[in-house]
CSV table of N, CA and C in Angstrom, one decimal:
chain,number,residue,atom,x,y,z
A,5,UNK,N,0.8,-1.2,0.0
A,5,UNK,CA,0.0,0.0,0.0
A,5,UNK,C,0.9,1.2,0.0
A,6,UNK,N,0.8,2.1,-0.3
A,6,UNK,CA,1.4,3.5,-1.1
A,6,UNK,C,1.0,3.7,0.6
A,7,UNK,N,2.3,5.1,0.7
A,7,UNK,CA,2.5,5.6,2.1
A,7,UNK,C,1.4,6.1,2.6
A,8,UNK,N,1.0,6.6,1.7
A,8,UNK,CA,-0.9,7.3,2.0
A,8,UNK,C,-1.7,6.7,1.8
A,9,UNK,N,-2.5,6.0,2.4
A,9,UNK,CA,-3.5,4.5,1.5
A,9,UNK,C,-4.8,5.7,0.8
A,10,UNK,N,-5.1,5.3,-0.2
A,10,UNK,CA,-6.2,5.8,-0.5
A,10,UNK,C,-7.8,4.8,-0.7
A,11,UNK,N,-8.8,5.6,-0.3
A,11,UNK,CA,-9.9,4.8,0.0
A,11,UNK,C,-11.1,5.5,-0.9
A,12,UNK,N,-12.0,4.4,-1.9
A,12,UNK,CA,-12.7,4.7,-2.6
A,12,UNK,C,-14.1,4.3,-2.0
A,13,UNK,N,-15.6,4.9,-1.9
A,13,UNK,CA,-16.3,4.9,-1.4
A,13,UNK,C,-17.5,4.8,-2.3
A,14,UNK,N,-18.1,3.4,-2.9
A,14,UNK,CA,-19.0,3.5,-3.8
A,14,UNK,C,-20.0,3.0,-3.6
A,15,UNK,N,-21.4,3.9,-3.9
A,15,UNK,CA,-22.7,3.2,-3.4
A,15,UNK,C,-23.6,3.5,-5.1
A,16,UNK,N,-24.9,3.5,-5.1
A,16,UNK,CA,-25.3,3.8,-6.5
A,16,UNK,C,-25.3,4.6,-6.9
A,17,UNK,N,-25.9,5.7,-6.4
A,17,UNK,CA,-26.2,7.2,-6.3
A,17,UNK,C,-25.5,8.0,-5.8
A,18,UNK,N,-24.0,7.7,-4.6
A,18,UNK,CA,-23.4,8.4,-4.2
A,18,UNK,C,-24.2,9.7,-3.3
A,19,UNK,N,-25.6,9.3,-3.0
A,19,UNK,CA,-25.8,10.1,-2.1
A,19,UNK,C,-26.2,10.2,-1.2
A,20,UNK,N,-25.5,9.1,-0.1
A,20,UNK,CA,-26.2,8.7,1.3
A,20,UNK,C,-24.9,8.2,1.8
A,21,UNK,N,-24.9,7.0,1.5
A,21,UNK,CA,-23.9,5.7,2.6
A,21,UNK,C,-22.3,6.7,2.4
A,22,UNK,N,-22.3,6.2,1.0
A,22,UNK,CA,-20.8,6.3,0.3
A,22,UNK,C,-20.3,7.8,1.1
A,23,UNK,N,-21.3,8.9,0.8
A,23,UNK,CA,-21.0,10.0,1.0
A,23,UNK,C,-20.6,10.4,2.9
A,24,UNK,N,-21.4,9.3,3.5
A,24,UNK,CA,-21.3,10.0,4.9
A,24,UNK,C,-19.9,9.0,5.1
A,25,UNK,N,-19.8,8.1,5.0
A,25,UNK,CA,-18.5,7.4,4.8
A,25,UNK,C,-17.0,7.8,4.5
A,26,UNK,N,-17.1,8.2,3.3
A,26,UNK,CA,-15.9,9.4,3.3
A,26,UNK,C,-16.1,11.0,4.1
A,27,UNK,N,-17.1,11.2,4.5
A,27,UNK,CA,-16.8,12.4,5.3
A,27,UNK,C,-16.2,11.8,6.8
A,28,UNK,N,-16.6,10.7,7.4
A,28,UNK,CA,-16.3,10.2,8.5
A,28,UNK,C,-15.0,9.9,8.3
A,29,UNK,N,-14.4,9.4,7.1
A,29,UNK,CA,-13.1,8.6,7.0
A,29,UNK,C,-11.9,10.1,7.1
A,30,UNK,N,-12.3,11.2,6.6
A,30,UNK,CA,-12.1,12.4,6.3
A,30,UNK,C,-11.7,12.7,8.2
A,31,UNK,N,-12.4,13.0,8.2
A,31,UNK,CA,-12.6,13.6,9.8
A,31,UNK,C,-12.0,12.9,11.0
A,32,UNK,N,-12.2,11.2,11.1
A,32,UNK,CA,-11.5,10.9,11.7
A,32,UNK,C,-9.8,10.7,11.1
A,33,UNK,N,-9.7,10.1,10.0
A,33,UNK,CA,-8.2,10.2,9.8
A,33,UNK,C,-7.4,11.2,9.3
A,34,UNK,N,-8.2,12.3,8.9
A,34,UNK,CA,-7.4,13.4,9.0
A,34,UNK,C,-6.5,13.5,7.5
A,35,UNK,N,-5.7,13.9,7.6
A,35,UNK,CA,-4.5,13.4,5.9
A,35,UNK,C,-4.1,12.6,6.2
A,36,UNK,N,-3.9,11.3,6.6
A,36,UNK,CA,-3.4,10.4,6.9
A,36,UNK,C,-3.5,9.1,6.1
A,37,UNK,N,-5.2,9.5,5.2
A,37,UNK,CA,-5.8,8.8,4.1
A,37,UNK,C,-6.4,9.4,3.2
A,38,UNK,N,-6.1,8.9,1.9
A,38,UNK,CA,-7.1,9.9,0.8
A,38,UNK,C,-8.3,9.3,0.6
A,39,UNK,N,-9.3,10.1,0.8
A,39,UNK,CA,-10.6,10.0,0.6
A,39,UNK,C,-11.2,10.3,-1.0
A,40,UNK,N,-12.1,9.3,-1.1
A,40,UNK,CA,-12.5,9.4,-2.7
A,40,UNK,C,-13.8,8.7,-2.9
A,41,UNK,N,-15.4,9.4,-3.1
A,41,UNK,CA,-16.3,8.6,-2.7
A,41,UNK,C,-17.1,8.5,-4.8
A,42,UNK,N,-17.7,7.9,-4.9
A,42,UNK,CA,-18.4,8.0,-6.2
A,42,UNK,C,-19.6,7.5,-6.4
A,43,UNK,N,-20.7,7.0,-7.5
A,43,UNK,CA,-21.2,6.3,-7.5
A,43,UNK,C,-21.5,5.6,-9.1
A,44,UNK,N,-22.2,4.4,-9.0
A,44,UNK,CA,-22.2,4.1,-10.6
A,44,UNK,C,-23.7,4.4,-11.3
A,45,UNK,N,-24.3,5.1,-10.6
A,45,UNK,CA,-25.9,6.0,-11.1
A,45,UNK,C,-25.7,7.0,-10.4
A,46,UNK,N,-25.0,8.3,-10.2
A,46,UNK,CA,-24.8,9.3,-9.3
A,46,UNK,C,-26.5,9.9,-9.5
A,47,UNK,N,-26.8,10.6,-8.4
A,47,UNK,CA,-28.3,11.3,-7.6
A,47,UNK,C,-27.6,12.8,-8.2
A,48,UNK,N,-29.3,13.4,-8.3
A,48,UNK,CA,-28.9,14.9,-8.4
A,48,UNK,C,-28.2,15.8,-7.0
A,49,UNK,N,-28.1,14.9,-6.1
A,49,UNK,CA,-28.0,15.8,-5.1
A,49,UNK,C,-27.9,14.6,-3.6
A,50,UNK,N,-26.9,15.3,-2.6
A,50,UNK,CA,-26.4,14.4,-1.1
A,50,UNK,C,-28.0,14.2,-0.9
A,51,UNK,N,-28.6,12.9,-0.3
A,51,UNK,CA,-29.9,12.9,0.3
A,51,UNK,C,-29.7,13.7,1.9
A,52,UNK,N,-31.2,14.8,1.7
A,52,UNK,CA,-30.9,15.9,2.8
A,52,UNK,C,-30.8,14.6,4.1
A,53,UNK,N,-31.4,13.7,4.6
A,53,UNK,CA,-31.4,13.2,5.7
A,53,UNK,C,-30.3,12.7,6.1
A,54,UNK,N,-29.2,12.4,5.1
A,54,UNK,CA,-28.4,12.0,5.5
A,54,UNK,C,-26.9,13.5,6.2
A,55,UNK,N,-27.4,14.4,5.1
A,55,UNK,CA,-26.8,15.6,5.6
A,55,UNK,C,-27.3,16.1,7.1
A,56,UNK,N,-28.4,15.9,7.2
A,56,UNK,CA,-28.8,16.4,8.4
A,56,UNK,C,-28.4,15.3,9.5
A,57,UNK,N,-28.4,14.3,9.5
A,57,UNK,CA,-27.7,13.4,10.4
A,57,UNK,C,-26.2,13.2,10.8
A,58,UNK,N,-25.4,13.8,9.7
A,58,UNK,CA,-24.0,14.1,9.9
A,58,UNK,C,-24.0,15.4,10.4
A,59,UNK,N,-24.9,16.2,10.2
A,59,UNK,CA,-24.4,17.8,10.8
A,59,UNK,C,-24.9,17.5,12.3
A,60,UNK,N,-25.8,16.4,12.7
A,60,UNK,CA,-26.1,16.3,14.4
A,60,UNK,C,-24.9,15.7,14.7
A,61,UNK,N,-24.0,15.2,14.4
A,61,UNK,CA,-22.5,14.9,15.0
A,61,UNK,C,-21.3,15.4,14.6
A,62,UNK,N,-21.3,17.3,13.7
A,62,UNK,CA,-20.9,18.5,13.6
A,62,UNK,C,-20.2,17.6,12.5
A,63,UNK,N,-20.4,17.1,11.4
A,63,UNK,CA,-19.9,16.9,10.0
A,63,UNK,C,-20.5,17.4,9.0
A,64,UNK,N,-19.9,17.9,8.5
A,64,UNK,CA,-20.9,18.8,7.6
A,64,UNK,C,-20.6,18.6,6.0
A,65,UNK,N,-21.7,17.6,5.3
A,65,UNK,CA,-21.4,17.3,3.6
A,65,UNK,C,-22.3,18.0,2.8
A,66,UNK,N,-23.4,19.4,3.4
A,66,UNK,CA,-24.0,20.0,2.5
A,66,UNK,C,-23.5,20.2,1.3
A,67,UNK,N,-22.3,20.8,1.3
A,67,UNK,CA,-21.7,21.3,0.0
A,67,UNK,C,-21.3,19.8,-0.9
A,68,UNK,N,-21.4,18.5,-0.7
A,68,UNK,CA,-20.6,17.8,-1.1
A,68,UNK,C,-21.9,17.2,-2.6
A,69,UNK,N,-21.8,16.5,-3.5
A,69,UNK,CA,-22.1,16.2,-4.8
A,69,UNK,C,-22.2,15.2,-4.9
A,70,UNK,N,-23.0,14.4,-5.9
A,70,UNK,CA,-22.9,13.3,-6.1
A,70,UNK,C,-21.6,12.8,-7.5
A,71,UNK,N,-21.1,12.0,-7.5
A,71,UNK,CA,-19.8,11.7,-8.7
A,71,UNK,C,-19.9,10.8,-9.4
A,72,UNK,N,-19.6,10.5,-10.9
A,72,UNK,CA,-19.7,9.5,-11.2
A,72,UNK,C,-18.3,7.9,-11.0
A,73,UNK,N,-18.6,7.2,-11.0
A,73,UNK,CA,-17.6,5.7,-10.8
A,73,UNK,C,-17.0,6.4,-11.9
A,74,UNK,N,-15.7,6.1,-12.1
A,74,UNK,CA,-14.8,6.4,-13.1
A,74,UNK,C,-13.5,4.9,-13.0
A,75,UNK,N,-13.2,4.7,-13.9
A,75,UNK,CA,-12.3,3.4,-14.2
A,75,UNK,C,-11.3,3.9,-13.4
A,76,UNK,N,-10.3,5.3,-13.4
A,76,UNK,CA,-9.2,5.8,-12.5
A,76,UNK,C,-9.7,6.0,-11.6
A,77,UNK,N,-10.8,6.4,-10.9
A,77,UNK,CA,-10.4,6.0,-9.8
A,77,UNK,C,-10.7,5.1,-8.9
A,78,UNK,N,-10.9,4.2,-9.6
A,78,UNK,CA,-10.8,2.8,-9.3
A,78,UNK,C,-9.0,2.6,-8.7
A,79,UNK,N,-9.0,2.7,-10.5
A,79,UNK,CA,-7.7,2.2,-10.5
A,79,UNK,C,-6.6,3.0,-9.5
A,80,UNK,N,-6.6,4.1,-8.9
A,80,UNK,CA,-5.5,5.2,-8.5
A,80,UNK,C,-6.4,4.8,-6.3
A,81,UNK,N,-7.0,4.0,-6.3
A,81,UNK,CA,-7.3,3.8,-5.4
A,81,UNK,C,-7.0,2.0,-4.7
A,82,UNK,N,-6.7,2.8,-2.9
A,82,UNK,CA,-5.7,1.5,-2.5
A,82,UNK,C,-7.1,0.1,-2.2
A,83,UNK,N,-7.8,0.8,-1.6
A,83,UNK,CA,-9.2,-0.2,-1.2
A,83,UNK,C,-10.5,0.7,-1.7
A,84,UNK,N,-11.4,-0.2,-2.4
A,84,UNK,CA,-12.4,-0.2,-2.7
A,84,UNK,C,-13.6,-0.7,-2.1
A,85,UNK,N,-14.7,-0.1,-1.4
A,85,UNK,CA,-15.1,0.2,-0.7
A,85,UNK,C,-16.7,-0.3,-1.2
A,86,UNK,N,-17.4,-0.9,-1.4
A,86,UNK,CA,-18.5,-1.1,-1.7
A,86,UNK,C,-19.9,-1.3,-1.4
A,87,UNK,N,-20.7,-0.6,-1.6
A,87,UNK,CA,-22.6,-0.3,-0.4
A,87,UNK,C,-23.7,-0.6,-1.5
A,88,UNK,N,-23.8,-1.7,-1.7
A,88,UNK,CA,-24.8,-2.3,-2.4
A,88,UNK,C,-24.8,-1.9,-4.0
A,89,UNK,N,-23.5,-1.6,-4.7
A,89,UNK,CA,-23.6,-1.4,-6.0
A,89,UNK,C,-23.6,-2.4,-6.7
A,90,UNK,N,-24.1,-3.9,-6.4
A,90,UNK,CA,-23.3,-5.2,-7.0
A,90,UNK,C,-22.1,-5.0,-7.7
A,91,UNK,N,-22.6,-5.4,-8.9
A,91,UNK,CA,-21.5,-5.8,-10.0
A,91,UNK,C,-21.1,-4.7,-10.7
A,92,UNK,N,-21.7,-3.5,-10.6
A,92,UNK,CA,-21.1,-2.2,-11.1
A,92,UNK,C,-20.1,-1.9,-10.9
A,93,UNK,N,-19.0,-2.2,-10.1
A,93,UNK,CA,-17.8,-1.6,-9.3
A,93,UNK,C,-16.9,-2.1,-10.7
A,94,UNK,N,-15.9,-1.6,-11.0
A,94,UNK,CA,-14.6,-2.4,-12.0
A,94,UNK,C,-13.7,-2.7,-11.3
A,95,UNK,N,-13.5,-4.0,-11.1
A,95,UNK,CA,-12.4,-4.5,-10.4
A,95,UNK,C,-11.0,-4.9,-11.0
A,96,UNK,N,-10.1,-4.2,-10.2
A,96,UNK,CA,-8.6,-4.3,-10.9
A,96,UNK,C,-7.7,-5.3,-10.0
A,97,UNK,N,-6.8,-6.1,-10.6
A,97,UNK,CA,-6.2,-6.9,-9.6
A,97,UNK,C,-5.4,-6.0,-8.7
A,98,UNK,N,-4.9,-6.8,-7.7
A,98,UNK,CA,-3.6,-6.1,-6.4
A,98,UNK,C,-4.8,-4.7,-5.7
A,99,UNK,N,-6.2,-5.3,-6.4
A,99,UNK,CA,-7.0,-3.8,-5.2
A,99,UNK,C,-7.9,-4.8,-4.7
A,100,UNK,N,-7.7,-4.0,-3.3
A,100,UNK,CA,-8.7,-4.5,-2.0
A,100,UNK,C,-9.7,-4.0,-2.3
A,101,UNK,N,-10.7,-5.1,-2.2
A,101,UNK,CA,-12.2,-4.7,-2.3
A,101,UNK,C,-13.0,-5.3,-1.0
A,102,UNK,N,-14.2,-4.7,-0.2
A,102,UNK,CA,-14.5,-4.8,0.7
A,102,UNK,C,-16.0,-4.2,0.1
A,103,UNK,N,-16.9,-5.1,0.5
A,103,UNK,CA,-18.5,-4.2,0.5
A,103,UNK,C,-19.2,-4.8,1.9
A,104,UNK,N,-19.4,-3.6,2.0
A,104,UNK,CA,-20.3,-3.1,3.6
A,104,UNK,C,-21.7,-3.4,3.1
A,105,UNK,N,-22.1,-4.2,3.8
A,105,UNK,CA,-23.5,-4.2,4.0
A,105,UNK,C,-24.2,-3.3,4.8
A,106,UNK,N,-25.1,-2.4,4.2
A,106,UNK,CA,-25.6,-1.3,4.9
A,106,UNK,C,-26.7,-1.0,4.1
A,107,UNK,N,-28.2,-0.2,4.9
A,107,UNK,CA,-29.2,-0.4,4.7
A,107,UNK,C,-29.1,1.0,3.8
A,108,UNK,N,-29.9,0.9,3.0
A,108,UNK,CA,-29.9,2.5,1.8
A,108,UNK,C,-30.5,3.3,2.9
A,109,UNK,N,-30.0,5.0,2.3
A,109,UNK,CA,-31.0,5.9,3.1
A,109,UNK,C,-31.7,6.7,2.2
A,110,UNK,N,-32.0,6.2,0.8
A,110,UNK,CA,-32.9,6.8,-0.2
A,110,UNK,C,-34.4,6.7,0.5
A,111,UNK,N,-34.9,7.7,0.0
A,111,UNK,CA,-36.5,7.7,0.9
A,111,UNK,C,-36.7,7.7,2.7
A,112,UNK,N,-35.7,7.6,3.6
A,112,UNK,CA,-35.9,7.8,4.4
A,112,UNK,C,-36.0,9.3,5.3
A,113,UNK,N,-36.2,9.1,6.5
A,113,UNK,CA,-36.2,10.1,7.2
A,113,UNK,C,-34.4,10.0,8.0
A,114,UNK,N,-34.5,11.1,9.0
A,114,UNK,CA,-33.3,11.2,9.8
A,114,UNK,C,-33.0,9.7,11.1
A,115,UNK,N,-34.3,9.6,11.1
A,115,UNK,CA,-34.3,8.9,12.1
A,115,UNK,C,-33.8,7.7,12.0
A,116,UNK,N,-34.4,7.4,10.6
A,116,UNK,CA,-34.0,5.8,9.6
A,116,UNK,C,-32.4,5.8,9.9
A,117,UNK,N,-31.8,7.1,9.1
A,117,UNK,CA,-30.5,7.6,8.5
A,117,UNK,C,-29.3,7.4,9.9
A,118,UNK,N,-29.8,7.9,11.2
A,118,UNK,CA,-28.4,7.8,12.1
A,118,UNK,C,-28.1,6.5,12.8
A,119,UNK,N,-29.0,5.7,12.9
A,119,UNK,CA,-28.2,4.1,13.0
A,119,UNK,C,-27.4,3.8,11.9
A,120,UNK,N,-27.3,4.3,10.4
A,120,UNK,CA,-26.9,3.7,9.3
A,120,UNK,C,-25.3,4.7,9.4
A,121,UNK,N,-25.5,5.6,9.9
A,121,UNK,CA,-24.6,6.8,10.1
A,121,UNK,C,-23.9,6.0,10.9
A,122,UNK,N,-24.2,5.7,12.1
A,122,UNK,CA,-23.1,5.1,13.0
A,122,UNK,C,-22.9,3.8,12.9
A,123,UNK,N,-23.4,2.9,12.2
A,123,UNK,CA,-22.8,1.8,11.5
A,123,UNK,C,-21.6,2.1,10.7
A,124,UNK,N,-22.0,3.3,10.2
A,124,UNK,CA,-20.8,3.7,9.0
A,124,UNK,C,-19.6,4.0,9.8
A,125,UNK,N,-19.5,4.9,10.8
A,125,UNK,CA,-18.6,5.6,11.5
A,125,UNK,C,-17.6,4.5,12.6
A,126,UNK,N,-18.1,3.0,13.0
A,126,UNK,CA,-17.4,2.0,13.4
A,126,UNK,C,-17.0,1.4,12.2
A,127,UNK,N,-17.9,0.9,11.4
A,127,UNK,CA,-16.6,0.6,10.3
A,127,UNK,C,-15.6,1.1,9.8
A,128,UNK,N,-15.6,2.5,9.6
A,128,UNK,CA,-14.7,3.5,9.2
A,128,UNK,C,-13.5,3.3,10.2
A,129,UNK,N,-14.0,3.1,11.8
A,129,UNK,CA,-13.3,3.4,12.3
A,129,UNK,C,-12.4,2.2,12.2
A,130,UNK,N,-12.6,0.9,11.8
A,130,UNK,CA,-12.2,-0.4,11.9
A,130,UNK,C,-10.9,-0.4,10.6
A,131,UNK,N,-11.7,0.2,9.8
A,131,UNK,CA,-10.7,0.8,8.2
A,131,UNK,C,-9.7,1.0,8.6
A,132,UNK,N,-9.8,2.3,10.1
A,132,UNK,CA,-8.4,3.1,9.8
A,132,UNK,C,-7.5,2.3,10.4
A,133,UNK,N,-8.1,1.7,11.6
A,133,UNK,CA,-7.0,0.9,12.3
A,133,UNK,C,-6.0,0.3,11.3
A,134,UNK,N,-6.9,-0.1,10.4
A,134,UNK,CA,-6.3,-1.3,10.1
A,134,UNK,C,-5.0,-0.7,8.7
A,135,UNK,N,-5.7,0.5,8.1
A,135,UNK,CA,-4.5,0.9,7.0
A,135,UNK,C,-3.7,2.1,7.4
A,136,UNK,N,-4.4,2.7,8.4
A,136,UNK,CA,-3.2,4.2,8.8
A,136,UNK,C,-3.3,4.1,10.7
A,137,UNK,N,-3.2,3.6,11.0
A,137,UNK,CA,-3.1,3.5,12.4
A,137,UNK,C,-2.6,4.9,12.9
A,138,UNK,N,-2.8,5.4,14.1
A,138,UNK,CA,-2.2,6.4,14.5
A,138,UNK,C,-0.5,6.0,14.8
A,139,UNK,N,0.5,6.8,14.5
A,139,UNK,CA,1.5,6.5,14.7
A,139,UNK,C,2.3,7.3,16.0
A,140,UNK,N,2.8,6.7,17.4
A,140,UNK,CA,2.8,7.7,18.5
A,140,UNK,C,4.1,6.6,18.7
A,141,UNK,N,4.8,8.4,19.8
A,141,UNK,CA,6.2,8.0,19.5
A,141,UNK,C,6.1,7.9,20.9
């Protein structure tokens, strides 16, 4: 893994899981990982519930977009990251692929959205351990 691991984040629409995912991955590891979220049917827009459920634990992805899957960054990423896109993902050899089982937050409310939020934010947290550990002298 490249001294900086990089982490790709793909759900369908890129505008719920994927997205609070890399903001979590963001926040807790800091520069320590590159963050990169997409989707392979990108949404016109972040689903508000799930915005509003990251800003009640001061994360804030209003400004953030939905993206489309792109083959590079597939390819220019260390682990790939996957939330119910099946077989859409393009898989490259020597890349780690991982898919999170996690409930969609399309059509729901806030309420739905922050168990799925903090499901996200222990896995994330599980992620970093494992590719950028804090390093203390």
């Amino acid at each position: 893994m490249a001294e900086k691991p990089s982490v790709l984040f793909v759900c369908v629409h890129n505008a719920g899981r994927s997205q609070m995912a890399a903001a979590w991955l963001t926040r807790l590891a800091g520069d320590r990982v590159e963050v990169r979220s997409a989707g392979s049917d990108p949404g016109v827009a972040v689903n508000s519930a799930a915005v509003e459920a990251m800003a009640e634990v001061g994360v804030d992805i209003s400004a953030e977009t939905p993206k489309v899957l792109t083959i590079d960054a597939v390819r220019e990423s260390d682990v790939c990251i996957t939330m119910g896109c099946g077989d859409s993902c393009p898989v490259f050899p020597g890349k780690r692929y991982l898919d999170w089982k996690l409930e969609d937050p399309a059509g729901r409310g806030v309420a739905a959205v922050r168990p799925i939020r903090d499901e996200i934010k222990v896995l994330v947290e599980s992620l970093i351990a494992e590719i950028a550990p804090e390093v203390t002298a």
